[in-house]
Amino acid sequence: MPLQIVPVTAEHYPAVNAFLRRSPYRNAITLAFLYRRHGSISIRAALSNHVVVGVAAVWRDVSSVRLSFTVDVPQVLPMLLEALAMDNPELWNRPFEIVMPVANVPLLNNTTHLESVHFLYQMVVEPETLHPITQPSARRIQKDDVQAVKDLWATAAPWQTWTLNSVPAFGVFAADGSLLATAVTCFATGDVVELGWAMQTGSLPALQSALSALVQSCFGITSRVYLFVDATDSTLFDACRRLGFWPSERFIWATTRL
């Protein structure tokens, strides 16, 4: 099987896009890297007789280096990682992060060294499953709210990739103006949207309201919306279930090295 590793150029983009869109939830992160395509993202595709059989990407625009991949043929993954490392030598010298389905972990066993593993649930909501709530009242985050978001941002779960500038976002505010909870957009494509979140301790109803408002906004872009929940956080898991989210697949957030 002749294999070729190539950068994802305009020539290859349609085939790579179609390859990833076969499974929009499972491949959502790799798909988001493809859609973002800018200087801090490197993407390589594996071709077999001009057919896409794998895609891997590195994003250097967060606090740590992040990797994502989707492969049909396991033996192409080491080749994709080597090609990425040639352009991103930090992959050889430092740990990097990856959020991926648990089912893909065996693909890394002979290629990387997992240093830490944290289990997550990918929680999915679609228009027919959403049970919206409106209290406490949530509103769209504005420029004047940046400091309030910054104060809460430090509490965000570390696997999330949203920033202070992530939009659209909704929040629920206390009477003193402090932000009780916020729901933000990590990324949005025509196929799927990933949400991020943060909240003060004891503010779960506020988070539910913020998520409900943002989800309804996102449905104007696509009918597929998801977020990640710590697999050990049964309280948040149950709160998301009450909103109509359901667990699509188990993921891991891992730190690893080549």
Short mmCIF file of C-alpha atoms in Angstrom, two decimals:
data_model
loop_
_atom_site.label_atom_id
_atom_site.label_comp_id
_atom_site.label_asym_id
_atom_site.label_seq_id
_atom_site.Cartn_x
_atom_site.Cartn_y
_atom_site.Cartn_z
CA MET A 1 0.00 0.00 0.00
CA PRO A 2 1.86 3.11 -1.19
CA LEU A 3 1.52 5.87 1.39
CA GLN A 4 2.21 9.57 1.06
CA ILE A 5 2.27 12.19 3.84
CA VAL A 6 1.37 15.66 2.57
CA PRO A 7 0.55 19.11 3.96
CA VAL A 8 -3.16 19.90 3.67
CA THR A 9 -3.29 22.41 0.84
CA ALA A 10 -6.26 23.71 -1.13
CA GLU A 11 -5.85 20.69 -3.40
CA HIS A 12 -6.33 18.19 -0.59
CA TYR A 13 -8.77 20.17 1.55
CA PRO A 14 -12.04 18.84 0.07
CA ALA A 15 -10.99 15.19 0.48
CA VAL A 16 -9.67 15.76 4.02
CA ASN A 17 -12.83 17.63 4.98
CA ALA A 18 -15.02 14.80 3.66
CA PHE A 19 -12.86 12.22 5.50
CA LEU A 20 -13.35 13.96 8.86
CA ARG A 21 -17.03 14.79 8.37
CA ARG A 22 -17.93 11.10 8.28
CA SER A 23 -18.01 11.24 12.10
CA PRO A 24 -18.54 14.88 13.15
CA TYR A 25 -18.59 14.28 16.93
CA ARG A 26 -15.68 11.85 17.19
CA ASN A 27 -13.58 13.88 14.74
CA ALA A 28 -14.76 17.30 15.92
CA ILE A 29 -11.43 18.53 17.29
CA THR A 30 -9.44 17.52 14.21
CA LEU A 31 -12.18 19.06 12.07
CA ALA A 32 -11.91 22.32 14.02
CA PHE A 33 -8.14 22.42 13.44
CA LEU A 34 -8.79 21.95 9.71
CA TYR A 35 -11.33 24.79 9.65
CA ARG A 36 -9.06 27.13 11.60
CA ARG A 37 -5.96 26.58 9.44
CA HIS A 38 -3.65 29.44 10.39
CA GLY A 39 0.00 29.92 11.30
CA SER A 40 -0.17 28.23 14.69
CA ILE A 41 -1.74 25.04 13.29
CA SER A 42 0.12 22.40 11.30
CA ILE A 43 -1.88 19.70 9.50
CA ARG A 44 -0.70 16.63 7.62
CA ALA A 45 -2.73 14.04 5.71
CA ALA A 46 -1.86 10.46 4.84
CA LEU A 47 -2.86 9.38 1.33
CA SER A 48 -3.06 5.85 -0.03
CA ASN A 49 -3.43 5.84 -3.80
CA HIS A 50 -4.65 9.45 -3.47
CA VAL A 51 -7.32 8.46 -0.92
CA VAL A 52 -7.19 10.07 2.56
CA VAL A 53 -6.58 7.45 5.25
CA GLY A 54 -5.42 9.69 8.10
CA VAL A 55 -5.09 13.27 9.34
CA ALA A 56 -3.07 14.70 12.22
CA ALA A 57 -2.74 18.28 13.43
CA VAL A 58 -0.81 20.30 16.00
CA TRP A 59 -2.06 23.55 17.53
CA ARG A 60 0.48 25.82 19.23
CA ASP A 61 -1.91 28.67 20.06
CA VAL A 62 -2.83 27.55 23.57
CA SER A 63 -0.87 27.35 26.82
CA SER A 64 0.56 24.02 25.71
CA VAL A 65 1.01 22.21 22.41
CA ARG A 66 -2.09 20.23 21.46
CA LEU A 67 -2.31 17.28 19.10
CA SER A 68 -5.33 15.77 17.36
CA PHE A 69 -5.59 12.93 14.87
CA THR A 70 -7.99 10.70 12.98
CA VAL A 71 -6.72 7.63 11.15
CA ASP A 72 -8.28 4.68 9.33
CA VAL A 73 -4.98 2.82 8.97
CA PRO A 74 -3.04 2.52 12.27
CA GLN A 75 0.40 2.34 10.68
CA VAL A 76 0.08 5.85 9.24
CA LEU A 77 -0.02 7.53 12.65
CA PRO A 78 3.76 7.30 13.35
CA MET A 79 4.40 8.70 9.89
CA LEU A 80 2.02 11.59 10.46
CA LEU A 81 3.56 12.40 13.85
CA GLU A 82 7.08 12.31 12.43
CA ALA A 83 6.06 14.70 9.66
CA LEU A 84 4.49 17.08 12.18
CA ALA A 85 7.54 16.91 14.44
CA MET A 86 9.80 17.94 11.57
CA ASP A 87 7.93 21.25 11.41
CA ASN A 88 7.27 21.43 15.16
CA PRO A 89 10.46 20.24 16.89
CA GLU A 90 8.98 21.03 20.30
CA LEU A 91 7.08 17.77 19.92
CA TRP A 92 10.39 15.95 20.46
CA ASN A 93 11.42 18.03 23.47
CA ARG A 94 8.34 18.63 25.60
CA PRO A 95 5.04 17.03 26.58
CA PHE A 96 1.97 17.83 24.57
CA GLU A 97 -1.74 17.43 25.26
CA ILE A 98 -4.38 15.47 23.46
CA VAL A 99 -8.15 15.12 23.90
CA MET A 100 -9.35 12.03 22.05
CA PRO A 101 -11.79 9.10 22.19
CA VAL A 102 -10.77 6.31 24.56
CA ALA A 103 -11.14 3.93 21.61
CA ASN A 104 -8.13 5.58 19.96
CA VAL A 105 -5.74 5.09 22.88
CA PRO A 106 -4.30 1.80 21.53
CA LEU A 107 -3.15 3.68 18.43
CA LEU A 108 -0.74 5.67 20.62
CA ASN A 109 0.72 2.73 22.53
CA ASN A 110 3.65 2.11 20.20
CA THR A 111 4.10 5.73 19.18
CA THR A 112 3.99 7.90 22.30
CA HIS A 113 4.41 7.67 26.08
CA LEU A 114 1.32 8.66 28.06
CA GLU A 115 2.35 10.56 31.20
CA SER A 116 -1.11 11.32 32.60
CA VAL A 117 -4.66 10.38 31.68
CA HIS A 118 -7.92 12.02 32.74
CA PHE A 119 -11.29 10.58 31.65
CA LEU A 120 -14.06 12.73 30.20
CA TYR A 121 -17.53 12.29 28.77
CA GLN A 122 -18.41 13.96 25.50
CA MET A 123 -21.93 15.22 26.26
CA VAL A 124 -24.06 15.93 23.19
CA VAL A 125 -27.27 17.93 22.80
CA GLU A 126 -29.40 18.35 19.69
CA PRO A 127 -32.62 20.34 19.06
CA GLU A 128 -34.91 17.40 19.71
CA THR A 129 -33.29 16.57 23.08
CA LEU A 130 -32.79 20.06 24.59
CA HIS A 131 -34.86 20.95 27.65
CA PRO A 132 -34.23 24.72 27.86
CA ILE A 133 -34.38 26.66 31.10
CA THR A 134 -34.56 30.43 31.50
CA GLN A 135 -34.02 30.97 35.22
CA PRO A 136 -31.84 32.39 36.55
CA SER A 137 -31.73 34.75 33.60
CA ALA A 138 -28.67 34.55 31.33
CA ARG A 139 -27.48 37.23 28.94
CA ARG A 140 -24.88 37.50 26.22
CA ILE A 141 -21.38 38.40 27.41
CA GLN A 142 -20.33 41.91 26.31
CA LYS A 143 -16.98 43.71 26.08
CA ASP A 144 -17.64 45.38 29.42
CA ASP A 145 -17.78 41.93 31.04
CA VAL A 146 -14.18 41.01 30.23
CA GLN A 147 -12.90 41.45 33.79
CA ALA A 148 -15.74 39.38 35.23
CA VAL A 149 -15.02 36.63 32.69
CA LYS A 150 -11.31 36.85 33.49
CA ASP A 151 -12.01 36.36 37.19
CA LEU A 152 -14.04 33.24 36.45
CA TRP A 153 -11.82 31.92 33.65
CA ALA A 154 -9.23 30.72 36.17
CA THR A 155 -11.75 28.14 37.39
CA ALA A 156 -12.29 26.62 33.93
CA ALA A 157 -11.41 22.96 33.53
CA PRO A 158 -7.89 22.67 32.07
CA TRP A 159 -8.83 20.57 29.04
CA GLN A 160 -10.93 23.45 27.68
CA THR A 161 -9.47 25.64 24.96
CA TRP A 162 -11.62 28.74 25.22
CA THR A 163 -10.11 32.15 25.89
CA LEU A 164 -11.36 35.49 27.20
CA ASN A 165 -12.20 36.40 23.60
CA SER A 166 -14.23 33.27 22.82
CA VAL A 167 -17.65 34.20 21.43
CA PRO A 168 -20.54 33.85 21.45
CA ALA A 169 -20.80 33.45 25.20
CA PHE A 170 -23.58 33.77 27.78
CA GLY A 171 -23.39 34.36 31.51
CA VAL A 172 -25.47 34.65 34.65
CA PHE A 173 -24.56 37.53 36.96
CA ALA A 174 -25.15 38.02 40.68
CA ALA A 175 -26.71 41.19 42.08
CA ASP A 176 -23.25 42.55 42.91
CA GLY A 177 -22.16 42.19 39.26
CA SER A 178 -19.97 39.13 39.75
CA LEU A 179 -20.24 36.41 37.13
CA LEU A 180 -21.72 33.25 38.62
CA ALA A 181 -21.33 31.06 35.53
CA THR A 182 -20.53 31.35 31.87
CA ALA A 183 -20.92 29.16 28.80
CA VAL A 184 -18.64 29.96 25.88
CA THR A 185 -17.90 28.72 22.37
CA CYS A 186 -14.61 26.82 22.06
CA PHE A 187 -15.07 26.49 18.31
CA ALA A 188 -17.91 26.41 15.79
CA THR A 189 -17.98 24.76 12.38
CA GLY A 190 -20.83 24.00 10.03
CA ASP A 191 -20.85 20.47 11.43
CA VAL A 192 -20.44 20.78 15.18
CA VAL A 193 -19.91 23.27 18.03
CA GLU A 194 -17.88 22.63 21.18
CA LEU A 195 -18.87 24.54 24.30
CA GLY A 196 -16.70 25.49 27.25
CA TRP A 197 -17.81 26.59 30.69
CA ALA A 198 -16.83 27.89 34.11
CA MET A 199 -18.73 28.60 37.29
CA GLN A 200 -18.41 29.69 40.87
CA THR A 201 -18.82 26.98 43.50
CA GLY A 202 -22.49 26.25 44.12
CA SER A 203 -23.65 27.98 40.93
CA LEU A 204 -24.86 24.95 38.99
CA PRO A 205 -28.33 26.41 38.20
CA ALA A 206 -26.61 29.49 36.77
CA LEU A 207 -24.40 27.29 34.59
CA GLN A 208 -27.43 25.36 33.34
CA SER A 209 -29.12 28.62 32.35
CA ALA A 210 -26.01 29.93 30.58
CA LEU A 211 -25.57 26.65 28.71
CA SER A 212 -29.23 26.60 27.73
CA ALA A 213 -29.00 30.10 26.26
CA LEU A 214 -25.78 29.39 24.37
CA VAL A 215 -26.99 26.06 22.98
CA GLN A 216 -30.07 27.73 21.52
CA SER A 217 -27.85 30.36 19.92
CA CYS A 218 -25.57 27.66 18.48
CA PHE A 219 -28.50 25.86 16.89
CA GLY A 220 -28.54 28.74 14.41
CA ILE A 221 -25.20 27.39 13.12
CA THR A 222 -25.58 23.62 13.41
CA SER A 223 -27.77 21.06 15.11
CA ARG A 224 -24.76 19.33 16.73
CA VAL A 225 -23.45 20.78 20.00
CA TYR A 226 -21.34 19.18 22.72
CA LEU A 227 -19.19 19.80 25.76
CA PHE A 228 -16.84 17.73 27.90
CA VAL A 229 -17.55 16.74 31.49
CA ASP A 230 -15.15 15.15 33.97
CA ALA A 231 -16.11 11.47 34.18
CA THR A 232 -15.96 11.67 38.00
CA ASP A 233 -18.23 14.73 38.26
CA SER A 234 -21.62 13.06 38.66
CA THR A 235 -23.27 16.31 39.76
CA LEU A 236 -22.39 18.17 36.55
CA PHE A 237 -23.10 15.06 34.50
CA ASP A 238 -26.62 14.87 35.94
CA ALA A 239 -27.15 18.62 35.46
CA CYS A 240 -26.26 18.31 31.78
CA ARG A 241 -28.56 15.31 31.45
CA ARG A 242 -31.44 17.41 32.80
CA LEU A 243 -30.79 19.94 30.03
CA GLY A 244 -31.02 17.18 27.43
CA PHE A 245 -27.32 16.41 26.94
CA TRP A 246 -26.49 12.72 26.58
CA PRO A 247 -23.11 10.96 26.79
CA SER A 248 -21.92 10.25 23.27
CA GLU A 249 -18.50 8.74 23.97
CA ARG A 250 -15.78 8.49 26.58
CA PHE A 251 -12.71 10.62 25.87
CA ILE A 252 -9.39 11.15 27.58
CA TRP A 253 -7.42 14.30 28.22
CA ALA A 254 -3.82 13.13 28.28
CA THR A 255 -0.31 14.50 28.53
CA THR A 256 2.07 12.54 26.33
CA ARG A 257 5.49 12.56 24.70
CA LEU A 258 6.91 11.18 21.47
#
